[in-house]
PDB file of C-alpha atoms in Angstrom:
ATOM      1  CA  MET A   1      -0.006  -0.001   0.004  1.00  0.00           C
ATOM      2  CA  GLN A   2       2.775   2.423   0.953  1.00  0.00           C
ATOM      3  CA  ARG A   3       4.819   1.734  -2.224  1.00  0.00           C
ATOM      4  CA  PHE A   4       1.687   2.183  -4.326  1.00  0.00           C
ATOM      5  CA  LEU A   5       0.992   5.616  -2.810  1.00  0.00           C
ATOM      6  CA  ILE A   6       4.643   6.719  -3.148  1.00  0.00           C
ATOM      7  CA  ARG A   7       4.615   5.846  -6.857  1.00  0.00           C
ATOM      8  CA  ARG A   8       1.430   7.825  -7.372  1.00  0.00           C
ATOM      9  CA  PHE A   9       2.810  10.787  -5.409  1.00  0.00           C
ATOM     10  CA  VAL A  10       6.012  10.921  -7.484  1.00  0.00           C
ATOM     11  CA  LEU A  11       3.951  10.767 -10.666  1.00  0.00           C
ATOM     12  CA  THR A  12       1.853  13.653  -9.334  1.00  0.00           C
ATOM     13  CA  ILE A  13       4.988  15.803  -8.790  1.00  0.00           C
ATOM     14  CA  PHE A  14       6.194  15.179 -12.335  1.00  0.00           C
ATOM     15  CA  THR A  15       2.734  16.034 -13.646  1.00  0.00           C
ATOM     16  CA  LEU A  16       2.753  19.365 -11.823  1.00  0.00           C
ATOM     17  CA  LEU A  17       6.213  20.238 -13.176  1.00  0.00           C
ATOM     18  CA  ALA A  18       5.141  19.460 -16.736  1.00  0.00           C
ATOM     19  CA  VAL A  19       1.998  21.532 -16.329  1.00  0.00           C
ATOM     20  CA  SER A  20       4.009  24.459 -14.920  1.00  0.00           C
ATOM     21  CA  VAL A  21       6.083  24.564 -18.113  1.00  0.00           C
ATOM     22  CA  ILE A  22       2.965  24.509 -20.295  1.00  0.00           C
ATOM     23  CA  ILE A  23       1.272  27.211 -18.214  1.00  0.00           C
ATOM     24  CA  PHE A  24       4.344  29.442 -18.376  1.00  0.00           C
ATOM     25  CA  ALA A  25       4.578  29.090 -22.160  1.00  0.00           C
ATOM     26  CA  MET A  26       0.858  29.478 -22.889  1.00  0.00           C
ATOM     27  CA  ALA A  27       0.522  32.590 -20.693  1.00  0.00           C
ATOM     28  CA  ARG A  28       3.125  34.378 -22.797  1.00  0.00           C
ATOM     29  CA  ILE A  29       1.498  33.417 -26.079  1.00  0.00           C
ATOM     30  CA  SER A  30      -1.672  35.323 -25.093  1.00  0.00           C
ATOM     31  CA  GLY A  31      -0.028  38.749 -25.561  1.00  0.00           C
ATOM     32  CA  ASP A  32       2.313  41.351 -24.134  1.00  0.00           C
ATOM     33  CA  PRO A  33       0.939  43.046 -20.990  1.00  0.00           C
ATOM     34  CA  ARG A  34       3.182  46.075 -21.568  1.00  0.00           C
ATOM     35  CA  THR A  35       1.164  47.112 -24.611  1.00  0.00           C
ATOM     36  CA  MET A  36      -2.046  46.668 -22.612  1.00  0.00           C
ATOM     37  CA  MET A  37      -0.776  48.891 -19.798  1.00  0.00           C
ATOM     38  CA  LEU A  38       0.772  51.630 -21.938  1.00  0.00           C
ATOM     39  CA  GLY A  39      -1.968  51.954 -24.533  1.00  0.00           C
ATOM     40  CA  ASP A  40      -1.427  52.998 -28.140  1.00  0.00           C
ATOM     41  CA  PHE A  41       1.141  55.729 -27.559  1.00  0.00           C
ATOM     42  CA  TYR A  42       4.373  55.102 -25.642  1.00  0.00           C
ATOM     43  CA  THR A  43       8.100  55.501 -26.000  1.00  0.00           C
ATOM     44  CA  GLN A  44      10.677  52.714 -26.108  1.00  0.00           C
ATOM     45  CA  GLU A  45      11.998  53.909 -22.758  1.00  0.00           C
ATOM     46  CA  GLN A  46       8.557  53.577 -21.151  1.00  0.00           C
ATOM     47  CA  TYR A  47       8.196  50.122 -22.698  1.00  0.00           C
ATOM     48  CA  GLU A  48      11.547  48.984 -21.268  1.00  0.00           C
ATOM     49  CA  ASN A  49      10.864  50.501 -17.840  1.00  0.00           C
ATOM     50  CA  VAL A  50       7.582  48.624 -17.532  1.00  0.00           C
ATOM     51  CA  GLY A  51       9.328  45.453 -18.687  1.00  0.00           C
ATOM     52  CA  ARG A  52      11.979  45.795 -15.952  1.00  0.00           C
ATOM     53  CA  LYS A  53       9.300  46.469 -13.356  1.00  0.00           C
ATOM     54  CA  LEU A  54       7.389  43.318 -14.346  1.00  0.00           C
ATOM     55  CA  GLY A  55      10.525  41.217 -14.750  1.00  0.00           C
ATOM     56  CA  LEU A  56       9.879  40.746 -18.477  1.00  0.00           C
ATOM     57  CA  ASP A  57      13.352  42.028 -19.423  1.00  0.00           C
ATOM     58  CA  LYS A  58      14.869  38.706 -18.272  1.00  0.00           C
ATOM     59  CA  SER A  59      15.237  35.649 -20.479  1.00  0.00           C
ATOM     60  CA  ASN A  60      12.428  33.109 -20.569  1.00  0.00           C
ATOM     61  CA  TYR A  61      14.556  30.637 -18.611  1.00  0.00           C
ATOM     62  CA  GLU A  62      15.136  33.186 -15.841  1.00  0.00           C
ATOM     63  CA  GLN A  63      11.455  34.146 -15.811  1.00  0.00           C
ATOM     64  CA  TYR A  64      10.449  30.465 -15.541  1.00  0.00           C
ATOM     65  CA  TRP A  65      12.878  29.883 -12.647  1.00  0.00           C
ATOM     66  CA  VAL A  66      11.426  32.884 -10.800  1.00  0.00           C
ATOM     67  CA  PHE A  67       7.930  31.608 -11.537  1.00  0.00           C
ATOM     68  CA  LEU A  68       8.753  28.079 -10.336  1.00  0.00           C
ATOM     69  CA  LYS A  69      10.357  29.265  -7.087  1.00  0.00           C
ATOM     70  CA  GLY A  70       7.435  31.558  -6.400  1.00  0.00           C
ATOM     71  CA  MET A  71       4.935  28.768  -7.156  1.00  0.00           C
ATOM     72  CA  LEU A  72       6.639  26.422  -4.658  1.00  0.00           C
ATOM     73  CA  GLN A  73       6.390  29.174  -2.021  1.00  0.00           C
ATOM     74  CA  GLY A  74       2.781  30.002  -2.888  1.00  0.00           C
ATOM     75  CA  ASP A  75       3.829  33.341  -4.397  1.00  0.00           C
ATOM     76  CA  PHE A  76       2.444  33.943  -7.893  1.00  0.00           C
ATOM     77  CA  GLY A  77       3.829  37.456  -8.206  1.00  0.00           C
ATOM     78  CA  THR A  78       1.985  40.768  -8.465  1.00  0.00           C
ATOM     79  CA  SER A  79      -1.171  41.231 -10.530  1.00  0.00           C
ATOM     80  CA  ILE A  80      -0.408  43.445 -13.522  1.00  0.00           C
ATOM     81  CA  LYS A  81      -3.970  44.727 -13.669  1.00  0.00           C
ATOM     82  CA  GLU A  82      -4.657  45.361  -9.955  1.00  0.00           C
ATOM     83  CA  GLY A  83      -1.143  45.937  -8.592  1.00  0.00           C
ATOM     84  CA  ARG A  84      -1.759  43.550  -5.692  1.00  0.00           C
ATOM     85  CA  PRO A  85      -0.298  40.101  -4.949  1.00  0.00           C
ATOM     86  CA  ALA A  86      -1.795  37.618  -7.408  1.00  0.00           C
ATOM     87  CA  GLY A  87      -2.383  35.155  -4.573  1.00  0.00           C
ATOM     88  CA  GLU A  88      -4.580  37.712  -2.836  1.00  0.00           C
ATOM     89  CA  VAL A  89      -6.591  38.324  -6.017  1.00  0.00           C
ATOM     90  CA  ILE A  90      -7.042  34.564  -6.523  1.00  0.00           C
ATOM     91  CA  GLY A  91      -7.885  33.978  -2.865  1.00  0.00           C
ATOM     92  CA  LYS A  92     -10.823  36.365  -3.019  1.00  0.00           C
ATOM     93  CA  ARG A  93     -12.329  34.357  -5.879  1.00  0.00           C
ATOM     94  CA  PHE A  94     -11.392  30.842  -4.802  1.00  0.00           C
ATOM     95  CA  MET A  95     -14.241  30.193  -2.356  1.00  0.00           C
ATOM     96  CA  ALA A  96     -16.865  31.193  -4.938  1.00  0.00           C
ATOM     97  CA  THR A  97     -15.553  28.595  -7.402  1.00  0.00           C
ATOM     98  CA  PHE A  98     -15.050  25.957  -4.708  1.00  0.00           C
ATOM     99  CA  GLU A  99     -18.613  26.425  -3.469  1.00  0.00           C
ATOM    100  CA  LEU A 100     -20.000  26.170  -6.980  1.00  0.00           C
ATOM    101  CA  GLY A 101     -17.928  23.094  -7.838  1.00  0.00           C
ATOM    102  CA  MET A 102     -18.839  21.243  -4.652  1.00  0.00           C
ATOM    103  CA  ALA A 103     -22.527  22.129  -4.973  1.00  0.00           C
ATOM    104  CA  ALA A 104     -22.549  20.825  -8.563  1.00  0.00           C
ATOM    105  CA  PHE A 105     -20.651  17.686  -7.510  1.00  0.00           C
ATOM    106  CA  LEU A 106     -23.053  16.929  -4.664  1.00  0.00           C
ATOM    107  CA  PHE A 107     -26.015  17.545  -6.979  1.00  0.00           C
ATOM    108  CA  SER A 108     -24.588  15.104  -9.531  1.00  0.00           C
ATOM    109  CA  ILE A 109     -24.006  12.410  -6.878  1.00  0.00           C
ATOM    110  CA  VAL A 110     -27.248  12.839  -4.944  1.00  0.00           C
ATOM    111  CA  VAL A 111     -29.350  12.732  -8.128  1.00  0.00           C
ATOM    112  CA  GLY A 112     -27.260  10.630 -10.526  1.00  0.00           C
ATOM    113  CA  VAL A 113     -26.272   7.676  -8.325  1.00  0.00           C
ATOM    114  CA  PRO A 114     -29.766   6.850  -6.962  1.00  0.00           C
ATOM    115  CA  LEU A 115     -31.181   7.205 -10.480  1.00  0.00           C
ATOM    116  CA  GLY A 116     -28.577   4.752 -11.778  1.00  0.00           C
ATOM    117  CA  ILE A 117     -29.289   2.259  -9.003  1.00  0.00           C
ATOM    118  CA  LEU A 118     -33.058   2.525  -9.479  1.00  0.00           C
ATOM    119  CA  SER A 119     -32.728   2.192 -13.248  1.00  0.00           C
ATOM    120  CA  SER A 120     -30.614  -0.972 -12.928  1.00  0.00           C
ATOM    121  CA  VAL A 121     -32.782  -2.624 -10.278  1.00  0.00           C
ATOM    122  CA  LYS A 122     -36.007  -1.768 -12.177  1.00  0.00           C
ATOM    123  CA  ARG A 123     -34.558  -2.633 -15.587  1.00  0.00           C
ATOM    124  CA  GLY A 124     -37.092  -2.228 -18.383  1.00  0.00           C
ATOM    125  CA  SER A 125     -39.627  -0.427 -16.158  1.00  0.00           C
ATOM    126  CA  ILE A 126     -40.938   3.137 -16.408  1.00  0.00           C
ATOM    127  CA  PHE A 127     -38.186   4.213 -13.982  1.00  0.00           C
ATOM    128  CA  ASP A 128     -35.569   2.840 -16.350  1.00  0.00           C
ATOM    129  CA  GLN A 129     -37.107   4.734 -19.286  1.00  0.00           C
ATOM    130  CA  ILE A 130     -37.205   7.986 -17.301  1.00  0.00           C
ATOM    131  CA  GLY A 131     -33.573   7.487 -16.360  1.00  0.00           C
ATOM    132  CA  LYS A 132     -32.601   7.029 -19.998  1.00  0.00           C
ATOM    133  CA  ILE A 133     -34.432  10.221 -20.964  1.00  0.00           C
ATOM    134  CA  VAL A 134     -32.683  12.144 -18.187  1.00  0.00           C
ATOM    135  CA  ALA A 135     -29.316  10.811 -19.393  1.00  0.00           C
ATOM    136  CA  LEU A 136     -30.055  11.678 -23.014  1.00  0.00           C
ATOM    137  CA  ILE A 137     -31.085  15.253 -22.224  1.00  0.00           C
ATOM    138  CA  GLY A 138     -28.262  15.762 -19.750  1.00  0.00           C
ATOM    139  CA  GLN A 139     -25.560  14.695 -22.186  1.00  0.00           C
ATOM    140  CA  SER A 140     -27.061  16.501 -25.186  1.00  0.00           C
ATOM    141  CA  ALA A 141     -27.845  19.979 -23.839  1.00  0.00           C
ATOM    142  CA  PRO A 142     -24.900  22.461 -23.900  1.00  0.00           C
ATOM    143  CA  SER A 143     -24.248  23.991 -20.505  1.00  0.00           C
ATOM    144  CA  PHE A 144     -24.506  27.583 -21.709  1.00  0.00           C
ATOM    145  CA  TRP A 145     -27.931  26.876 -23.303  1.00  0.00           C
ATOM    146  CA  LEU A 146     -29.147  25.057 -20.202  1.00  0.00           C
ATOM    147  CA  GLY A 147     -28.020  27.957 -18.033  1.00  0.00           C
ATOM    148  CA  ILE A 148     -29.884  30.494 -20.168  1.00  0.00           C
ATOM    149  CA  MET A 149     -33.036  28.361 -20.129  1.00  0.00           C
ATOM    150  CA  LEU A 150     -32.903  27.988 -16.343  1.00  0.00           C
ATOM    151  CA  ILE A 151     -32.461  31.743 -15.946  1.00  0.00           C
ATOM    152  CA  PHE A 152     -35.416  32.386 -18.241  1.00  0.00           C
ATOM    153  CA  PHE A 153     -37.850  30.039 -16.470  1.00  0.00           C
ATOM    154  CA  PHE A 154     -36.827  30.107 -12.800  1.00  0.00           C
ATOM    155  CA  ALA A 155     -35.376  33.609 -12.478  1.00  0.00           C
ATOM    156  CA  VAL A 156     -37.265  35.716 -15.060  1.00  0.00           C
ATOM    157  CA  ARG A 157     -40.652  34.004 -15.310  1.00  0.00           C
ATOM    158  CA  LEU A 158     -41.107  32.450 -11.862  1.00  0.00           C
ATOM    159  CA  GLU A 159     -38.767  34.802  -9.965  1.00  0.00           C
ATOM    160  CA  TRP A 160     -37.794  32.038  -7.549  1.00  0.00           C
ATOM    161  CA  VAL A 161     -34.053  32.688  -7.594  1.00  0.00           C
ATOM    162  CA  PRO A 162     -31.692  35.537  -8.633  1.00  0.00           C
ATOM    163  CA  PRO A 163     -30.667  35.426 -12.319  1.00  0.00           C
ATOM    164  CA  SER A 164     -26.967  36.032 -11.653  1.00  0.00           C
ATOM    165  CA  GLY A 165     -24.352  37.051  -9.119  1.00  0.00           C
ATOM    166  CA  ARG A 166     -23.551  35.686  -5.683  1.00  0.00           C
ATOM    167  CA  GLN A 167     -25.430  37.953  -3.294  1.00  0.00           C
ATOM    168  CA  GLU A 168     -28.237  35.789  -1.883  1.00  0.00           C
ATOM    169  CA  TRP A 169     -28.088  32.276  -0.353  1.00  0.00           C
ATOM    170  CA  ASN A 170     -30.112  30.776  -3.206  1.00  0.00           C
ATOM    171  CA  SER A 171     -27.939  32.320  -5.945  1.00  0.00           C
ATOM    172  CA  ILE A 172     -26.002  29.072  -6.193  1.00  0.00           C
ATOM    173  CA  PHE A 173     -28.937  26.881  -7.239  1.00  0.00           C
ATOM    174  CA  LEU A 174     -29.087  27.637 -10.960  1.00  0.00           C
ATOM    175  CA  PRO A 175     -25.326  27.628 -11.659  1.00  0.00           C
ATOM    176  CA  ALA A 176     -24.886  24.411  -9.622  1.00  0.00           C
ATOM    177  CA  VAL A 177     -27.639  22.639 -11.581  1.00  0.00           C
ATOM    178  CA  THR A 178     -26.211  23.952 -14.871  1.00  0.00           C
ATOM    179  CA  LEU A 179     -22.701  22.794 -14.054  1.00  0.00           C
ATOM    180  CA  GLY A 180     -23.756  19.448 -12.560  1.00  0.00           C
ATOM    181  CA  TRP A 181     -26.507  18.380 -14.938  1.00  0.00           C
ATOM    182  CA  PHE A 182     -24.185  16.714 -17.464  1.00  0.00           C
ATOM    183  CA  LEU A 183     -22.605  14.769 -14.616  1.00  0.00           C
ATOM    184  CA  VAL A 184     -26.002  13.632 -13.349  1.00  0.00           C
ATOM    185  CA  ALA A 185     -26.537  11.967 -16.711  1.00  0.00           C
ATOM    186  CA  ALA A 186     -23.035  10.522 -16.823  1.00  0.00           C
ATOM    187  CA  ASN A 187     -23.193   9.175 -13.245  1.00  0.00           C
ATOM    188  CA  MET A 188     -26.593   7.684 -13.897  1.00  0.00           C
ATOM    189  CA  ARG A 189     -25.372   5.792 -16.971  1.00  0.00           C
ATOM    190  CA  LEU A 190     -22.150   4.606 -15.357  1.00  0.00           C
ATOM    191  CA  VAL A 191     -23.830   3.382 -12.178  1.00  0.00           C
ATOM    192  CA  ARG A 192     -26.588   1.670 -14.167  1.00  0.00           C
ATOM    193  CA  SER A 193     -24.112  -0.123 -16.451  1.00  0.00           C
ATOM    194  CA  ALA A 194     -21.830  -1.180 -13.597  1.00  0.00           C
ATOM    195  CA  MET A 195     -24.749  -2.346 -11.441  1.00  0.00           C
ATOM    196  CA  LEU A 196     -26.200  -4.420 -14.285  1.00  0.00           C
ATOM    197  CA  ASP A 197     -22.862  -6.172 -14.775  1.00  0.00           C
ATOM    198  CA  VAL A 198     -22.602  -6.956 -11.067  1.00  0.00           C
ATOM    199  CA  LEU A 199     -26.239  -8.003 -10.654  1.00  0.00           C
ATOM    200  CA  ASP A 200     -25.792 -10.542 -13.470  1.00  0.00           C
ATOM    201  CA  SER A 201     -22.664 -12.063 -11.894  1.00  0.00           C
ATOM    202  CA  GLU A 202     -22.591 -15.563 -10.415  1.00  0.00           C
ATOM    203  CA  TYR A 203     -21.914 -14.583  -6.796  1.00  0.00           C
ATOM    204  CA  ILE A 204     -24.956 -12.297  -6.759  1.00  0.00           C
ATOM    205  CA  LYS A 205     -27.093 -15.161  -8.079  1.00  0.00           C
ATOM    206  CA  LEU A 206     -25.648 -17.400  -5.370  1.00  0.00           C
ATOM    207  CA  ALA A 207     -26.430 -14.772  -2.697  1.00  0.00           C
ATOM    208  CA  ARG A 208     -30.021 -14.617  -3.953  1.00  0.00           C
ATOM    209  CA  ALA A 209     -30.273 -18.405  -3.796  1.00  0.00           C
ATOM    210  CA  LYS A 210     -29.047 -18.312  -0.186  1.00  0.00           C
ATOM    211  CA  GLY A 211     -31.864 -15.909   0.703  1.00  0.00           C
ATOM    212  CA  VAL A 212     -29.909 -12.693   1.157  1.00  0.00           C
ATOM    213  CA  SER A 213     -32.343  -9.787   1.390  1.00  0.00           C
ATOM    214  CA  SER A 214     -32.734  -7.475  -1.629  1.00  0.00           C
ATOM    215  CA  THR A 215     -31.632  -4.428   0.390  1.00  0.00           C
ATOM    216  CA  SER A 216     -28.407  -6.098   1.537  1.00  0.00           C
ATOM    217  CA  LEU A 217     -27.822  -7.516  -1.933  1.00  0.00           C
ATOM    218  CA  ILE A 218     -28.068  -4.126  -3.641  1.00  0.00           C
ATOM    219  CA  TRP A 219     -26.413  -1.792  -1.148  1.00  0.00           C
ATOM    220  CA  LYS A 220     -23.818  -4.055   0.505  1.00  0.00           C
ATOM    221  CA  HIS A 221     -22.787  -6.555  -2.180  1.00  0.00           C
ATOM    222  CA  ALA A 222     -23.639  -5.131  -5.601  1.00  0.00           C
ATOM    223  CA  LEU A 223     -23.034  -1.387  -5.128  1.00  0.00           C
ATOM    224  CA  ARG A 224     -19.562  -1.711  -3.573  1.00  0.00           C
ATOM    225  CA  ASN A 225     -18.342  -3.933  -6.408  1.00  0.00           C
ATOM    226  CA  ALA A 226     -19.878  -1.614  -8.973  1.00  0.00           C
ATOM    227  CA  MET A 227     -18.229   1.518  -7.607  1.00  0.00           C
ATOM    228  CA  ILE A 228     -14.866   1.414  -9.474  1.00  0.00           C
ATOM    229  CA  PRO A 229     -16.082   2.978 -12.792  1.00  0.00           C
ATOM    230  CA  PRO A 230     -18.262   5.666 -11.106  1.00  0.00           C
ATOM    231  CA  LEU A 231     -15.448   6.402  -8.633  1.00  0.00           C
ATOM    232  CA  THR A 232     -13.008   6.938 -11.502  1.00  0.00           C
ATOM    233  CA  PHE A 233     -15.405   9.321 -13.170  1.00  0.00           C
ATOM    234  CA  ALA A 234     -16.175  11.138  -9.916  1.00  0.00           C
ATOM    235  CA  GLY A 235     -12.508  11.728  -9.196  1.00  0.00           C
ATOM    236  CA  VAL A 236     -11.826  13.126 -12.642  1.00  0.00           C
ATOM    237  CA  THR A 237     -14.956  15.259 -12.718  1.00  0.00           C
ATOM    238  CA  LEU A 238     -14.380  16.673  -9.224  1.00  0.00           C
ATOM    239  CA  GLY A 239     -11.353  18.454 -10.622  1.00  0.00           C
ATOM    240  CA  ASN A 240     -13.165  19.259 -13.856  1.00  0.00           C
ATOM    241  CA  LEU A 241     -16.073  20.824 -12.002  1.00  0.00           C
ATOM    242  CA  VAL A 242     -13.794  23.399 -10.442  1.00  0.00           C
ATOM    243  CA  ALA A 243     -11.546  23.888 -13.449  1.00  0.00           C
ATOM    244  CA  GLY A 244     -14.370  23.619 -15.960  1.00  0.00           C
ATOM    245  CA  SER A 245     -16.652  26.204 -14.414  1.00  0.00           C
ATOM    246  CA  VAL A 246     -15.552  28.952 -16.820  1.00  0.00           C
ATOM    247  CA  THR A 247     -18.645  28.848 -19.060  1.00  0.00           C
ATOM    248  CA  THR A 248     -21.084  28.594 -16.168  1.00  0.00           C
ATOM    249  CA  GLU A 249     -19.445  31.447 -14.277  1.00  0.00           C
ATOM    250  CA  LEU A 250     -19.565  33.588 -17.412  1.00  0.00           C
ATOM    251  CA  VAL A 251     -23.290  32.909 -17.992  1.00  0.00           C
ATOM    252  CA  PHE A 252     -24.255  33.596 -14.365  1.00  0.00           C
ATOM    253  CA  ALA A 253     -21.662  36.341 -13.699  1.00  0.00           C
ATOM    254  CA  TRP A 254     -20.430  34.141 -10.842  1.00  0.00           C
ATOM    255  CA  PRO A 255     -17.367  35.881  -9.316  1.00  0.00           C
ATOM    256  CA  GLY A 256     -15.067  32.858  -9.269  1.00  0.00           C
ATOM    257  CA  LEU A 257     -11.756  31.721 -10.724  1.00  0.00           C
ATOM    258  CA  GLY A 258     -13.242  30.860 -14.127  1.00  0.00           C
ATOM    259  CA  LEU A 259     -14.424  34.414 -14.681  1.00  0.00           C
ATOM    260  CA  LEU A 260     -11.115  35.710 -13.304  1.00  0.00           C
ATOM    261  CA  ALA A 261      -9.194  33.548 -15.807  1.00  0.00           C
ATOM    262  CA  ILE A 262     -11.130  35.106 -18.694  1.00  0.00           C
ATOM    263  CA  GLN A 263     -10.582  38.629 -17.387  1.00  0.00           C
ATOM    264  CA  SER A 264      -6.857  37.977 -16.851  1.00  0.00           C
ATOM    265  CA  THR A 265      -6.467  36.577 -20.368  1.00  0.00           C
ATOM    266  CA  LEU A 266      -8.056  39.682 -21.905  1.00  0.00           C
ATOM    267  CA  VAL A 267      -5.504  41.989 -20.243  1.00  0.00           C
ATOM    268  CA  SER A 268      -2.559  39.530 -20.352  1.00  0.00           C
ATOM    269  CA  ASP A 269      -2.255  39.481 -16.569  1.00  0.00           C
ATOM    270  CA  TYR A 270       0.409  36.713 -16.446  1.00  0.00           C
ATOM    271  CA  PRO A 271       0.743  36.267 -12.680  1.00  0.00           C
ATOM    272  CA  VAL A 272      -2.984  35.921 -12.029  1.00  0.00           C
ATOM    273  CA  LEU A 273      -3.577  33.709 -15.075  1.00  0.00           C
ATOM    274  CA  GLN A 274      -0.696  31.421 -14.151  1.00  0.00           C
ATOM    275  CA  GLY A 275      -1.873  31.267 -10.546  1.00  0.00           C
ATOM    276  CA  VAL A 276      -5.445  30.380 -11.535  1.00  0.00           C
ATOM    277  CA  VAL A 277      -4.326  27.557 -13.831  1.00  0.00           C
ATOM    278  CA  ILE A 278      -1.934  26.230 -11.167  1.00  0.00           C
ATOM    279  CA  ILE A 279      -4.786  26.152  -8.639  1.00  0.00           C
ATOM    280  CA  PHE A 280      -6.998  24.358 -11.180  1.00  0.00           C
ATOM    281  CA  THR A 281      -4.240  21.812 -11.808  1.00  0.00           C
ATOM    282  CA  LEU A 282      -3.602  21.219  -8.114  1.00  0.00           C
ATOM    283  CA  LEU A 283      -7.291  20.537  -7.512  1.00  0.00           C
ATOM    284  CA  TYR A 284      -7.475  18.208 -10.481  1.00  0.00           C
ATOM    285  CA  VAL A 285      -4.327  16.270  -9.534  1.00  0.00           C
ATOM    286  CA  ALA A 286      -5.365  16.095  -5.846  1.00  0.00           C
ATOM    287  CA  ALA A 287      -8.724  14.624  -6.887  1.00  0.00           C
ATOM    288  CA  ALA A 288      -6.973  12.026  -9.077  1.00  0.00           C
ATOM    289  CA  PHE A 289      -4.600  11.123  -6.231  1.00  0.00           C
ATOM    290  CA  LEU A 290      -7.528  10.719  -3.851  1.00  0.00           C
ATOM    291  CA  VAL A 291      -9.177   8.367  -6.336  1.00  0.00           C
ATOM    292  CA  ASP A 292      -6.004   6.249  -6.431  1.00  0.00           C
ATOM    293  CA  VAL A 293      -6.084   5.980  -2.628  1.00  0.00           C
ATOM    294  CA  LEU A 294      -9.765   4.988  -2.678  1.00  0.00           C
ATOM    295  CA  TYR A 295      -9.011   2.429  -5.402  1.00  0.00           C
ATOM    296  CA  ALA A 296      -6.478   0.714  -3.194  1.00  0.00           C
ATOM    297  CA  TYR A 297      -8.946   0.710  -0.301  1.00  0.00           C
ATOM    298  CA  ILE A 298     -11.926  -0.633  -2.243  1.00  0.00           C
ATOM    299  CA  ASP A 299     -10.037  -3.247  -4.281  1.00  0.00           C
ATOM    300  CA  PRO A 300      -6.760  -4.495  -2.649  1.00  0.00           C
ATOM    301  CA  ARG A 301      -5.699  -6.078  -5.966  1.00  0.00           C
ATOM    302  CA  ILE A 302      -5.091  -2.604  -7.439  1.00  0.00           C
ATOM    303  CA  ARG A 303      -2.374  -1.673  -4.964  1.00  0.00           C
ATOM    304  CA  TYR A 304      -0.258  -4.600  -6.220  1.00  0.00           C
ATOM    305  CA  ALA A 305      -0.827  -3.937  -9.904  1.00  0.00           C
TER     306      ALA A 305
END
């Protein structure tokens, strides 16, 4: 178990280093912040002075080394747009994105997993058909279209919730449903497929023949052995929900990291943009590492693979 976790941890470190190089390179492709700050009319001296102030007069290798050292210390530099530490700018937006991602994740689990179990246990029934329709709609509807439709019906027509922003306690409902709806459909299909495979296995048939109750059969024996595929998907999507909230935050004007990433890209704010992507990557990799740990706990054979 310990060797398995060490291998995964080392792989995680190499992944983060590779991502840091990509982030550093991609941030500089988006444009030169000096031209954004100085406008259309400036002298070469002004251009060079701003470059020295921002550290852009150094070579790319030196800039990357400074970036890497700062990243390891939790220092992403100073925001070019706001003139404050980038970590402070990111910190103010982090909780909004984290709340939205966790709300969407919980929505996808609470709705998707029971639907998948019900659909597999009641195979061929009306519940199974409803589950298939939910999955079809969930995986077909684009998130931006779904968000606009939810705003139109529940915020504009019914006036049950605010259409955008993060002022009131119920502001999170529409963006969380929009972000998590695709995952409801995906979780439902994965759980249904995995449960059907397990329910048709020989040991489940033997347990039925021995008189094991249906409740114990489904929740204790079948569900645990069917959890590997949904767990894989949940671990990957937990990171994706936070990192992939850009569209949803834009539609609902949700003041999180996704919206901040767009704003930073438009003004070539390197430090903030790099910091946001690093945070996204850390969350994604941490979720994947957690899944590896849960794998080893659920199925001991995996830790020796």
